[in-house]
Amino acid sequence: MKQINNPTSTSISGSTSSPIRELNPQFLESKENKQHLIDYLLGVADNYLILGQRLGELCGHGPNLEPDIAITNISLDLLGQVRSYYQYIAQIKGDKTTEDDIAFLRTEREYKNVLLVEQPNTDFAYIIVRQYFFDVYNRLFLNALQQSGDETLRALAFKGIKEASYHERFSGDWLKRLGDGTEESKVKTQEAVNNLWIFTEELFHKTEADQSMIEVGVAIDMTQFKELYYEKIKEQLTIAAIEIPEVEYFQKGGKQGIHSEHMGFLLSEMQYMQRTYPDSRW
Amino acid sequence: MIQNFNISSKLKEILESVMDPEIPVLNVVDLGVIRNVQVNGKEITIKLTPTYSGCPAMDVIGDDLERAFEKEGYSAHIQLIMSPPWTTDWITDRGRKALEDYGIAAPLDETADKDVLLNEKKLVKCTNCGSTNTKLVSQFGSTACKAMFQCEDCHEPFDYFKCLK
Ligand SMILES: [Zn+2]
């Protein structure tokens, strides 16, 4: 495994005019800050890992060749991104922890992904709707993260947003095609939207670690683009001739490690090799 | 930002002997992933930037570089850098030609790329007959960096190297 180098701040291109608050180098000397930063990074990265795993399950099982290839390509992008975050966490921890330990050797309650990304691959409509709900968030998130006070996070955001925009293009196109497609695809897409909508608000729920990292300028406040997020997906759903659900309450818990019943099954498959043959390597 | 390294032609030759494992006609210098080379006697430090985050070729390229230098009596250290992010603009002209000769259409500029991938305009040249009467078959291809096209004149299917900026 190659080490990721911290980029120099001068080499960052494309930053916009709003001022970046550079992180105080003494910041990590506080144990509490360090833990909050690790928890914050896990909250970001675990979404990529778990969604990447869900999409990876579809390798060879796509409805036909093109979406099969696309979905596994997206999975690969997400797994590539998550490696950078886990390597960064391992570097911050400074002990013997490796990216593989972080990915494969935690218990369910230690994963901090949102409930949305762990929802099962019920059918193709679910897969696309789940993806679109996440992709729009991810693009807005990475766009904002380019203003992070942490230079590694800025670099990862610059790198990741190109891929995230391409993913959104794919899922957004399919959403239109399915919603405005056949009678059957429309019914299934509407059902997926109705059932997955309740998981969207958790994306904007702030944990203690989020709050603490927002205060020091490492994290960005995702509520600043919440309105934009709902505007964008409502607009796309309308184009797709899908009705916007009205719900009384939203589900959350994943960010605190309280997952749905699907998570255990996902982890048991994902962790099988490392649990059965500890420390096995390629 | 095509890099000119201030290194001996011998070292340059070693660098250029390492190919992208997925596109074996394109060497890593022409691919534009080598961002910096520092030489200290027999110790070579190479800064490498990934094309796509999850590109499995990057680990292989790192290992291949280490091996290529080791064979010539050097010791190479690879550092992955994320910033500035790689763009298809860093593929050299020689690299673009190698792609075309290999049957992969080289990336267009950003606007034209959007037009072919989103609006399905006919701008990508068939690598077999040169016709631009080509159609997008799939936005994703055999690797993260490619999309699939087909020529409507000679019917040849081919890959297009997507523009990444
Ligand atoms: Zn042709």
Short mmCIF file of C-alpha atoms and ligand atoms in Angstrom, two decimals:
data_model
loop_
_atom_site.label_atom_id
_atom_site.label_comp_id
_atom_site.label_asym_id
_atom_site.label_seq_id
_atom_site.Cartn_x
_atom_site.Cartn_y
_atom_site.Cartn_z
CA MET A 1 0.00 0.00 0.00
CA LYS A 2 1.31 3.38 -0.99
CA GLN A 3 1.06 6.28 1.40
CA ILE A 4 -0.99 9.27 0.41
CA ASN A 5 0.97 12.44 0.60
CA ASN A 6 -0.57 15.53 2.02
CA PRO A 7 -0.85 17.86 -0.92
CA THR A 8 0.57 21.31 -0.56
CA SER A 9 -2.08 23.97 -0.35
CA THR A 10 -0.49 25.93 -3.16
CA SER A 11 -1.17 23.11 -5.58
CA ILE A 12 -4.93 23.21 -5.09
CA SER A 13 -6.56 24.59 -8.17
CA GLY A 14 -10.04 25.81 -8.75
CA SER A 15 -10.95 26.99 -5.26
CA THR A 16 -13.56 29.70 -5.21
CA SER A 17 -13.33 33.08 -3.60
CA SER A 18 -14.83 32.33 -0.19
CA PRO A 19 -12.03 32.23 2.36
CA ILE A 20 -10.66 28.95 3.61
CA ARG A 21 -9.94 28.83 7.30
CA GLU A 22 -6.66 26.91 7.52
CA LEU A 23 -6.53 24.37 10.29
CA ASN A 24 -4.39 25.19 13.30
CA PRO A 25 -1.56 22.61 13.34
CA GLN A 26 -1.94 22.13 17.10
CA PHE A 27 -5.51 21.05 16.56
CA LEU A 28 -4.78 17.32 16.63
CA GLU A 29 -2.95 17.48 19.93
CA SER A 30 -6.31 17.46 21.68
CA LYS A 31 -7.54 13.90 22.13
CA GLU A 32 -11.13 14.99 21.80
CA ASN A 33 -10.52 16.80 18.51
CA LYS A 34 -8.71 13.78 17.16
CA GLN A 35 -11.62 11.48 17.99
CA HIS A 36 -14.13 13.91 16.52
CA LEU A 37 -12.11 14.17 13.32
CA ILE A 38 -11.90 10.37 13.03
CA ASP A 39 -15.65 10.05 13.67
CA TYR A 40 -16.36 12.76 11.13
CA LEU A 41 -14.23 11.06 8.48
CA LEU A 42 -15.91 7.73 9.17
CA GLY A 43 -19.30 9.39 8.78
CA VAL A 44 -18.28 10.50 5.30
CA ALA A 45 -16.34 7.44 4.23
CA ASP A 46 -18.63 4.68 5.51
CA ASN A 47 -21.34 5.88 3.11
CA TYR A 48 -18.96 5.17 0.23
CA LEU A 49 -17.95 1.78 1.58
CA ILE A 50 -21.45 0.50 2.24
CA LEU A 51 -22.93 1.84 -0.99
CA GLY A 52 -19.91 0.49 -2.88
CA GLN A 53 -20.52 -2.93 -1.31
CA ARG A 54 -24.24 -2.82 -2.19
CA LEU A 55 -23.42 -1.97 -5.79
CA GLY A 56 -20.67 -4.59 -5.88
CA GLU A 57 -23.30 -7.23 -5.07
CA LEU A 58 -24.75 -6.51 -8.50
CA CYS A 59 -21.60 -7.46 -10.41
CA GLY A 60 -22.85 -9.87 -13.06
CA HIS A 61 -26.47 -9.35 -11.98
CA GLY A 62 -27.38 -6.09 -13.72
CA PRO A 63 -30.58 -6.09 -15.80
CA ASN A 64 -28.40 -6.05 -18.92
CA LEU A 65 -24.77 -5.48 -19.78
CA GLU A 66 -24.59 -1.67 -19.83
CA PRO A 67 -26.06 -0.89 -16.41
CA ASP A 68 -24.15 -3.86 -15.04
CA ILE A 69 -20.87 -2.32 -16.18
CA ALA A 70 -21.92 1.16 -15.08
CA ILE A 71 -22.96 0.04 -11.60
CA THR A 72 -19.73 -1.85 -10.99
CA ASN A 73 -17.73 1.13 -12.29
CA ILE A 74 -19.53 3.37 -9.81
CA SER A 75 -18.87 0.83 -7.07
CA LEU A 76 -15.17 0.88 -7.96
CA ASP A 77 -15.06 4.69 -7.81
CA LEU A 78 -16.66 4.65 -4.37
CA LEU A 79 -14.32 1.96 -3.06
CA GLY A 80 -11.38 3.91 -4.46
CA GLN A 81 -12.53 7.03 -2.65
CA VAL A 82 -13.11 5.21 0.60
CA ARG A 83 -9.55 3.89 0.58
CA SER A 84 -8.19 7.43 0.59
CA TYR A 85 -10.34 8.36 3.58
CA TYR A 86 -9.43 5.20 5.53
CA GLN A 87 -5.74 5.70 4.77
CA TYR A 88 -6.08 9.22 6.11
CA ILE A 89 -7.78 7.94 9.27
CA ALA A 90 -5.02 5.35 9.74
CA GLN A 91 -2.46 8.14 9.39
CA ILE A 92 -4.25 10.29 12.00
CA LYS A 93 -4.51 7.38 14.41
CA GLY A 94 -0.80 6.82 14.01
CA ASP A 95 -0.92 3.30 15.47
CA LYS A 96 -0.82 0.03 13.56
CA THR A 97 -4.35 0.39 12.18
CA THR A 98 -4.59 -0.18 8.42
CA GLU A 99 -7.26 0.79 5.93
CA ASP A 100 -8.30 -2.89 5.79
CA ASP A 101 -8.82 -3.04 9.56
CA ILE A 102 -11.11 -0.04 9.33
CA ALA A 103 -13.07 -1.49 6.43
CA PHE A 104 -13.40 -5.08 7.59
CA LEU A 105 -12.87 -5.45 11.31
CA ARG A 106 -15.41 -3.16 12.92
CA THR A 107 -18.68 -4.26 14.48
CA GLU A 108 -22.02 -3.09 13.14
CA ARG A 109 -22.47 -0.35 15.74
CA GLU A 110 -19.12 1.18 14.75
CA TYR A 111 -20.19 1.93 11.17
CA LYS A 112 -21.49 5.46 10.76
CA ASN A 113 -23.11 5.34 7.33
CA VAL A 114 -26.63 6.66 6.76
CA LEU A 115 -29.50 4.19 6.53
CA LEU A 116 -30.13 5.09 2.88
CA VAL A 117 -26.99 3.44 1.52
CA GLU A 118 -27.51 0.12 3.31
CA GLN A 119 -31.01 -0.40 1.89
CA PRO A 120 -31.15 -3.61 -0.15
CA ASN A 121 -31.09 -4.02 -3.94
CA THR A 122 -34.82 -4.75 -4.00
CA ASP A 123 -35.16 -4.17 -7.73
CA PHE A 124 -33.59 -1.96 -10.40
CA ALA A 125 -35.87 0.96 -9.53
CA TYR A 126 -34.69 0.86 -5.90
CA ILE A 127 -31.08 0.71 -7.02
CA ILE A 128 -31.47 3.77 -9.23
CA VAL A 129 -33.54 5.81 -6.78
CA ARG A 130 -31.18 5.05 -3.88
CA GLN A 131 -28.27 6.01 -6.10
CA TYR A 132 -29.84 9.24 -7.28
CA PHE A 133 -30.80 10.32 -3.75
CA PHE A 134 -27.21 9.73 -2.69
CA ASP A 135 -25.47 11.11 -5.80
CA VAL A 136 -27.15 14.51 -5.61
CA TYR A 137 -26.19 14.80 -1.96
CA ASN A 138 -22.65 13.63 -2.66
CA ARG A 139 -22.07 16.16 -5.43
CA LEU A 140 -23.34 19.05 -3.28
CA PHE A 141 -21.34 17.76 -0.34
CA LEU A 142 -18.06 17.46 -2.25
CA ASN A 143 -18.62 20.85 -3.80
CA ALA A 144 -18.90 22.38 -0.33
CA LEU A 145 -16.05 20.30 1.08
CA GLN A 146 -13.65 22.05 -1.29
CA GLN A 147 -13.76 24.86 1.29
CA SER A 148 -12.63 22.63 4.16
CA GLY A 149 -9.84 23.95 6.37
CA ASP A 150 -8.16 20.57 6.07
CA GLU A 151 -6.00 20.29 2.96
CA THR A 152 -6.30 16.51 2.59
CA LEU A 153 -10.09 16.77 2.60
CA ARG A 154 -9.97 19.57 0.05
CA ALA A 155 -7.85 17.40 -2.24
CA LEU A 156 -10.20 14.44 -1.87
CA ALA A 157 -13.17 16.67 -2.60
CA PHE A 158 -11.60 18.02 -5.80
CA LYS A 159 -10.80 14.51 -6.92
CA GLY A 160 -14.14 12.99 -5.92
CA ILE A 161 -16.51 15.55 -7.38
CA LYS A 162 -15.62 14.75 -10.98
CA GLU A 163 -16.65 11.17 -10.42
CA ALA A 164 -19.70 12.08 -8.33
CA SER A 165 -21.08 14.30 -11.10
CA TYR A 166 -20.73 11.47 -13.59
CA HIS A 167 -22.59 9.10 -11.24
CA GLU A 168 -25.42 11.60 -10.84
CA ARG A 169 -25.69 11.88 -14.61
CA PHE A 170 -26.12 8.09 -14.83
CA SER A 171 -28.67 7.69 -12.02
CA GLY A 172 -30.56 10.86 -13.00
CA ASP A 173 -30.92 9.67 -16.60
CA TRP A 174 -32.17 6.26 -15.52
CA LEU A 175 -34.61 7.82 -13.07
CA LYS A 176 -36.19 9.74 -15.95
CA ARG A 177 -36.23 6.69 -18.18
CA LEU A 178 -37.85 4.48 -15.54
CA GLY A 179 -40.39 7.01 -14.26
CA ASP A 180 -41.42 7.99 -17.73
CA GLY A 181 -41.04 4.49 -19.16
CA THR A 182 -43.50 1.62 -19.11
CA GLU A 183 -46.49 1.22 -16.80
CA GLU A 184 -44.55 -1.32 -14.77
CA SER A 185 -41.34 0.70 -14.48
CA LYS A 186 -43.38 3.71 -13.37
CA VAL A 187 -45.17 1.78 -10.62
CA LYS A 188 -41.92 0.30 -9.35
CA THR A 189 -40.10 3.63 -9.43
CA GLN A 190 -42.90 5.36 -7.55
CA GLU A 191 -42.79 2.63 -4.93
CA ALA A 192 -39.02 2.92 -4.56
CA VAL A 193 -39.29 6.70 -4.19
CA ASN A 194 -42.07 6.36 -1.60
CA ASN A 195 -40.07 3.88 0.44
CA LEU A 196 -36.65 5.50 0.21
CA TRP A 197 -37.76 9.10 0.71
CA ILE A 198 -37.88 8.67 4.50
CA PHE A 199 -34.12 8.03 4.54
CA THR A 200 -33.12 11.26 2.81
CA GLU A 201 -33.27 13.65 5.72
CA GLU A 202 -30.66 11.75 7.71
CA LEU A 203 -28.09 12.96 5.20
CA PHE A 204 -28.46 16.39 6.79
CA HIS A 205 -28.54 15.26 10.40
CA LYS A 206 -25.58 16.60 12.35
CA THR A 207 -23.81 14.39 14.87
CA GLU A 208 -21.68 15.69 17.73
CA ALA A 209 -18.56 15.03 15.64
CA ASP A 210 -20.06 16.89 12.67
CA GLN A 211 -20.90 19.86 14.86
CA SER A 212 -17.48 19.96 16.41
CA MET A 213 -15.70 19.74 13.05
CA ILE A 214 -17.96 22.41 11.54
CA GLU A 215 -16.97 24.73 14.37
CA VAL A 216 -13.25 24.36 13.62
CA GLY A 217 -13.78 24.68 9.87
CA VAL A 218 -12.82 21.11 8.88
CA ALA A 219 -16.35 19.99 8.14
CA ILE A 220 -18.83 21.92 6.11
CA ASP A 221 -22.35 22.51 7.31
CA MET A 222 -24.47 20.31 5.06
CA THR A 223 -27.69 22.02 6.10
CA GLN A 224 -26.53 24.96 3.95
CA PHE A 225 -27.42 22.98 0.83
CA LYS A 226 -30.39 21.02 2.15
CA GLU A 227 -32.92 23.21 0.39
CA LEU A 228 -30.98 22.98 -2.86
CA TYR A 229 -30.89 19.20 -2.49
CA TYR A 230 -34.66 18.84 -2.17
CA GLU A 231 -35.23 21.32 -4.97
CA LYS A 232 -32.98 19.31 -7.27
CA ILE A 233 -34.49 15.90 -6.58
CA LYS A 234 -38.05 17.20 -6.68
CA GLU A 235 -37.32 18.78 -10.04
CA GLN A 236 -35.90 15.53 -11.38
CA LEU A 237 -38.82 13.47 -9.99
CA THR A 238 -41.25 15.85 -11.66
CA ILE A 239 -39.46 15.43 -15.00
CA ALA A 240 -39.65 11.67 -14.43
CA ALA A 241 -43.42 11.99 -13.90
CA ILE A 242 -43.10 10.64 -10.37
CA GLU A 243 -45.11 12.06 -7.48
CA ILE A 244 -43.28 13.65 -4.57
CA PRO A 245 -44.08 11.71 -1.40
CA GLU A 246 -45.45 13.46 1.64
CA VAL A 247 -44.24 11.94 4.86
CA GLU A 248 -44.78 12.80 8.49
CA TYR A 249 -41.45 11.66 9.82
CA PHE A 250 -38.05 10.58 8.59
CA GLN A 251 -35.88 7.65 9.66
CA LYS A 252 -32.45 8.14 11.11
CA GLY A 253 -29.94 6.29 13.27
CA GLY A 254 -27.20 5.04 10.96
CA LYS A 255 -24.92 7.94 11.78
CA GLN A 256 -25.08 6.89 15.45
CA GLY A 257 -24.46 3.25 14.54
CA ILE A 258 -28.10 2.21 14.92
CA HIS A 259 -28.64 0.41 11.64
CA SER A 260 -31.52 -1.33 9.91
CA GLU A 261 -31.94 -5.10 9.87
CA HIS A 262 -30.22 -5.22 6.46
CA MET A 263 -26.85 -4.07 7.73
CA GLY A 264 -25.87 -7.26 9.53
CA PHE A 265 -26.34 -9.35 6.39
CA LEU A 266 -24.33 -6.92 4.32
CA LEU A 267 -21.47 -6.91 6.83
CA SER A 268 -21.40 -10.67 7.23
CA GLU A 269 -20.84 -11.05 3.51
CA MET A 270 -18.38 -8.17 3.29
CA GLN A 271 -16.32 -9.25 6.28
CA TYR A 272 -16.43 -12.99 5.64
CA MET A 273 -12.91 -13.35 4.24
CA GLN A 274 -11.18 -11.26 6.90
CA ARG A 275 -13.09 -12.98 9.71
CA THR A 276 -12.47 -16.47 8.37
CA TYR A 277 -8.86 -15.97 7.34
CA PRO A 278 -7.59 -13.13 9.54
CA ASP A 279 -4.94 -10.91 7.95
CA SER A 280 -5.30 -12.59 4.57
CA ARG A 281 -3.96 -10.45 1.75
CA TRP A 282 -4.12 -10.38 -2.03
CA MET B 1 0.49 20.86 -17.23
CA ILE B 2 2.54 18.32 -19.09
CA GLN B 3 5.62 17.74 -16.97
CA ASN B 4 9.19 18.12 -18.12
CA PHE B 5 11.41 16.29 -15.70
CA ASN B 6 14.94 17.39 -15.22
CA ILE B 7 16.34 13.87 -15.31
CA SER B 8 18.86 11.96 -17.39
CA SER B 9 17.70 10.29 -20.59
CA LYS B 10 18.56 6.95 -19.01
CA LEU B 11 16.05 7.54 -16.18
CA LYS B 12 13.49 8.88 -18.61
CA GLU B 13 13.84 5.71 -20.62
CA ILE B 14 13.16 3.57 -17.54
CA LEU B 15 10.06 5.65 -16.73
CA GLU B 16 8.81 5.32 -20.28
CA SER B 17 9.26 1.55 -20.23
CA VAL B 18 6.40 1.27 -17.74
CA MET B 19 3.01 0.92 -19.41
CA ASP B 20 -0.52 1.40 -18.21
CA PRO B 21 -1.44 -2.27 -17.56
CA GLU B 22 -4.92 -1.74 -19.02
CA ILE B 23 -3.73 0.13 -22.12
CA PRO B 24 -0.38 -1.51 -22.80
CA VAL B 25 0.59 0.92 -25.61
CA LEU B 26 0.44 3.97 -23.35
CA ASN B 27 3.42 4.56 -21.06
CA VAL B 28 2.99 6.26 -17.71
CA VAL B 29 4.74 9.46 -18.79
CA ASP B 30 2.41 9.89 -21.77
CA LEU B 31 -0.55 9.05 -19.53
CA GLY B 32 0.44 12.07 -17.42
CA VAL B 33 0.38 10.35 -14.04
CA ILE B 34 4.03 11.03 -13.17
CA ARG B 35 3.99 14.42 -11.48
CA ASN B 36 7.47 14.73 -10.09
CA VAL B 37 10.75 12.83 -10.04
CA GLN B 38 13.51 13.51 -7.56
CA VAL B 39 16.89 11.89 -7.91
CA ASN B 40 19.34 11.44 -5.09
CA GLY B 41 22.13 9.16 -6.29
CA LYS B 42 20.46 5.79 -6.75
CA GLU B 43 17.37 6.79 -4.81
CA ILE B 44 14.47 7.92 -6.97
CA THR B 45 11.33 9.46 -5.50
CA ILE B 46 8.38 9.48 -7.84
CA LYS B 47 5.16 11.37 -7.24
CA LEU B 48 2.30 9.55 -8.90
CA THR B 49 -1.29 10.76 -9.24
CA PRO B 50 -4.22 8.37 -9.77
CA THR B 51 -6.42 8.74 -12.84
CA TYR B 52 -9.69 7.59 -11.25
CA SER B 53 -9.94 7.00 -7.46
CA GLY B 54 -10.64 3.31 -7.73
CA CYS B 55 -8.43 2.62 -10.72
CA PRO B 56 -6.86 -0.78 -9.98
CA ALA B 57 -4.06 0.04 -12.43
CA MET B 58 -2.48 2.50 -9.97
CA ASP B 59 -1.14 -0.11 -7.56
CA VAL B 60 0.19 -2.10 -10.51
CA ILE B 61 1.85 0.99 -11.99
CA GLY B 62 3.53 1.73 -8.64
CA ASP B 63 4.84 -1.83 -8.38
CA ASP B 64 5.96 -1.87 -12.02
CA LEU B 65 7.88 1.38 -11.56
CA GLU B 66 9.66 0.00 -8.50
CA ARG B 67 10.59 -3.14 -10.41
CA ALA B 68 11.74 -1.30 -13.53
CA PHE B 69 14.10 0.91 -11.53
CA GLU B 70 15.30 -1.96 -9.37
CA LYS B 71 16.31 -3.89 -12.50
CA GLU B 72 18.58 -1.00 -13.47
CA GLY B 73 20.13 -0.76 -10.02
CA TYR B 74 18.01 2.05 -8.60
CA SER B 75 15.64 2.14 -5.68
CA ALA B 76 12.33 3.85 -6.41
CA HIS B 77 9.95 5.22 -3.80
CA ILE B 78 6.40 5.91 -4.91
CA GLN B 79 4.24 8.59 -3.33
CA LEU B 80 0.60 8.94 -4.32
CA ILE B 81 -0.56 12.51 -4.55
CA MET B 82 -4.19 13.55 -4.89
CA SER B 83 -3.81 17.19 -5.73
CA PRO B 84 -4.04 18.69 -8.24
CA PRO B 85 -6.31 15.95 -9.58
CA TRP B 86 -5.36 14.24 -12.83
CA THR B 87 -7.07 15.39 -16.01
CA THR B 88 -7.10 13.90 -19.50
CA ASP B 89 -5.36 17.13 -20.63
CA TRP B 90 -2.18 15.65 -19.20
CA ILE B 91 -2.13 12.85 -21.76
CA THR B 92 0.63 13.87 -24.19
CA ASP B 93 0.16 14.17 -27.96
CA ARG B 94 2.26 11.05 -28.35
CA GLY B 95 -0.04 9.36 -25.84
CA ARG B 96 -3.15 10.43 -27.75
CA LYS B 97 -1.70 9.02 -30.94
CA ALA B 98 -0.84 5.73 -29.21
CA LEU B 99 -4.45 5.51 -27.99
CA GLU B 100 -5.87 6.13 -31.45
CA ASP B 101 -3.53 3.59 -33.07
CA TYR B 102 -4.61 1.07 -30.45
CA GLY B 103 -8.29 1.57 -31.32
CA ILE B 104 -9.34 3.88 -28.48
CA ALA B 105 -10.66 7.29 -29.49
CA ALA B 106 -8.74 10.01 -27.61
CA PRO B 107 -10.65 12.42 -25.34
CA LEU B 108 -12.28 15.47 -26.93
CA ASP B 109 -12.40 18.79 -25.11
CA GLU B 110 -14.83 19.25 -22.24
CA THR B 111 -17.73 20.79 -24.15
CA ALA B 112 -17.55 18.30 -26.99
CA ASP B 113 -17.31 15.48 -24.45
CA LYS B 114 -20.55 16.61 -22.78
CA ASP B 115 -22.18 16.87 -26.18
CA VAL B 116 -21.35 13.31 -27.14
CA LEU B 117 -22.09 11.76 -23.74
CA LEU B 118 -25.20 13.75 -22.83
CA ASN B 119 -26.67 15.10 -26.01
CA GLU B 120 -25.48 12.23 -28.15
CA LYS B 121 -23.99 14.49 -30.79
CA LYS B 122 -21.82 12.82 -33.38
CA LEU B 123 -18.29 14.10 -32.77
CA VAL B 124 -16.23 11.06 -31.83
CA LYS B 125 -14.19 9.72 -34.73
CA CYS B 126 -14.33 6.00 -35.48
CA THR B 127 -10.88 4.56 -34.85
CA ASN B 128 -11.37 2.14 -37.73
CA CYS B 129 -12.59 4.28 -40.65
CA GLY B 130 -12.42 7.85 -39.34
CA SER B 131 -16.14 8.56 -39.76
CA THR B 132 -17.82 10.72 -37.12
CA ASN B 133 -21.12 8.99 -37.79
CA THR B 134 -20.78 7.19 -34.46
CA LYS B 135 -23.15 6.56 -31.58
CA LEU B 136 -22.81 6.22 -27.84
CA VAL B 137 -23.57 2.66 -26.75
CA SER B 138 -22.81 3.00 -23.06
CA GLN B 139 -21.57 5.84 -20.81
CA PHE B 140 -19.44 3.34 -18.93
CA GLY B 141 -16.99 1.00 -20.59
CA SER B 142 -14.56 -1.80 -19.83
CA THR B 143 -12.65 0.45 -17.42
CA ALA B 144 -13.61 3.58 -15.46
CA CYS B 145 -11.95 5.87 -18.01
CA LYS B 146 -13.82 4.71 -21.10
CA ALA B 147 -17.26 4.85 -22.72
CA MET B 148 -18.44 2.51 -25.48
CA PHE B 149 -19.20 3.72 -29.00
CA GLN B 150 -20.10 2.13 -32.29
CA CYS B 151 -19.47 3.37 -35.83
CA GLU B 152 -22.65 3.54 -37.89
CA ASP B 153 -20.73 3.44 -41.17
CA CYS B 154 -18.32 0.53 -40.74
CA HIS B 155 -20.15 -0.87 -37.65
CA GLU B 156 -16.93 -1.20 -35.67
CA PRO B 157 -17.46 -1.05 -31.88
CA PHE B 158 -14.75 0.93 -30.07
CA ASP B 159 -13.85 2.61 -26.80
CA TYR B 160 -13.75 6.36 -26.27
CA PHE B 161 -11.43 7.72 -23.58
CA LYS B 162 -13.69 10.08 -21.62
CA CYS B 163 -12.62 13.62 -20.97
CA LEU B 164 -11.92 14.16 -17.26
CA LYS B 165 -11.41 17.68 -15.94
ZN ZN C 1 -16.05 3.29 -38.76
#
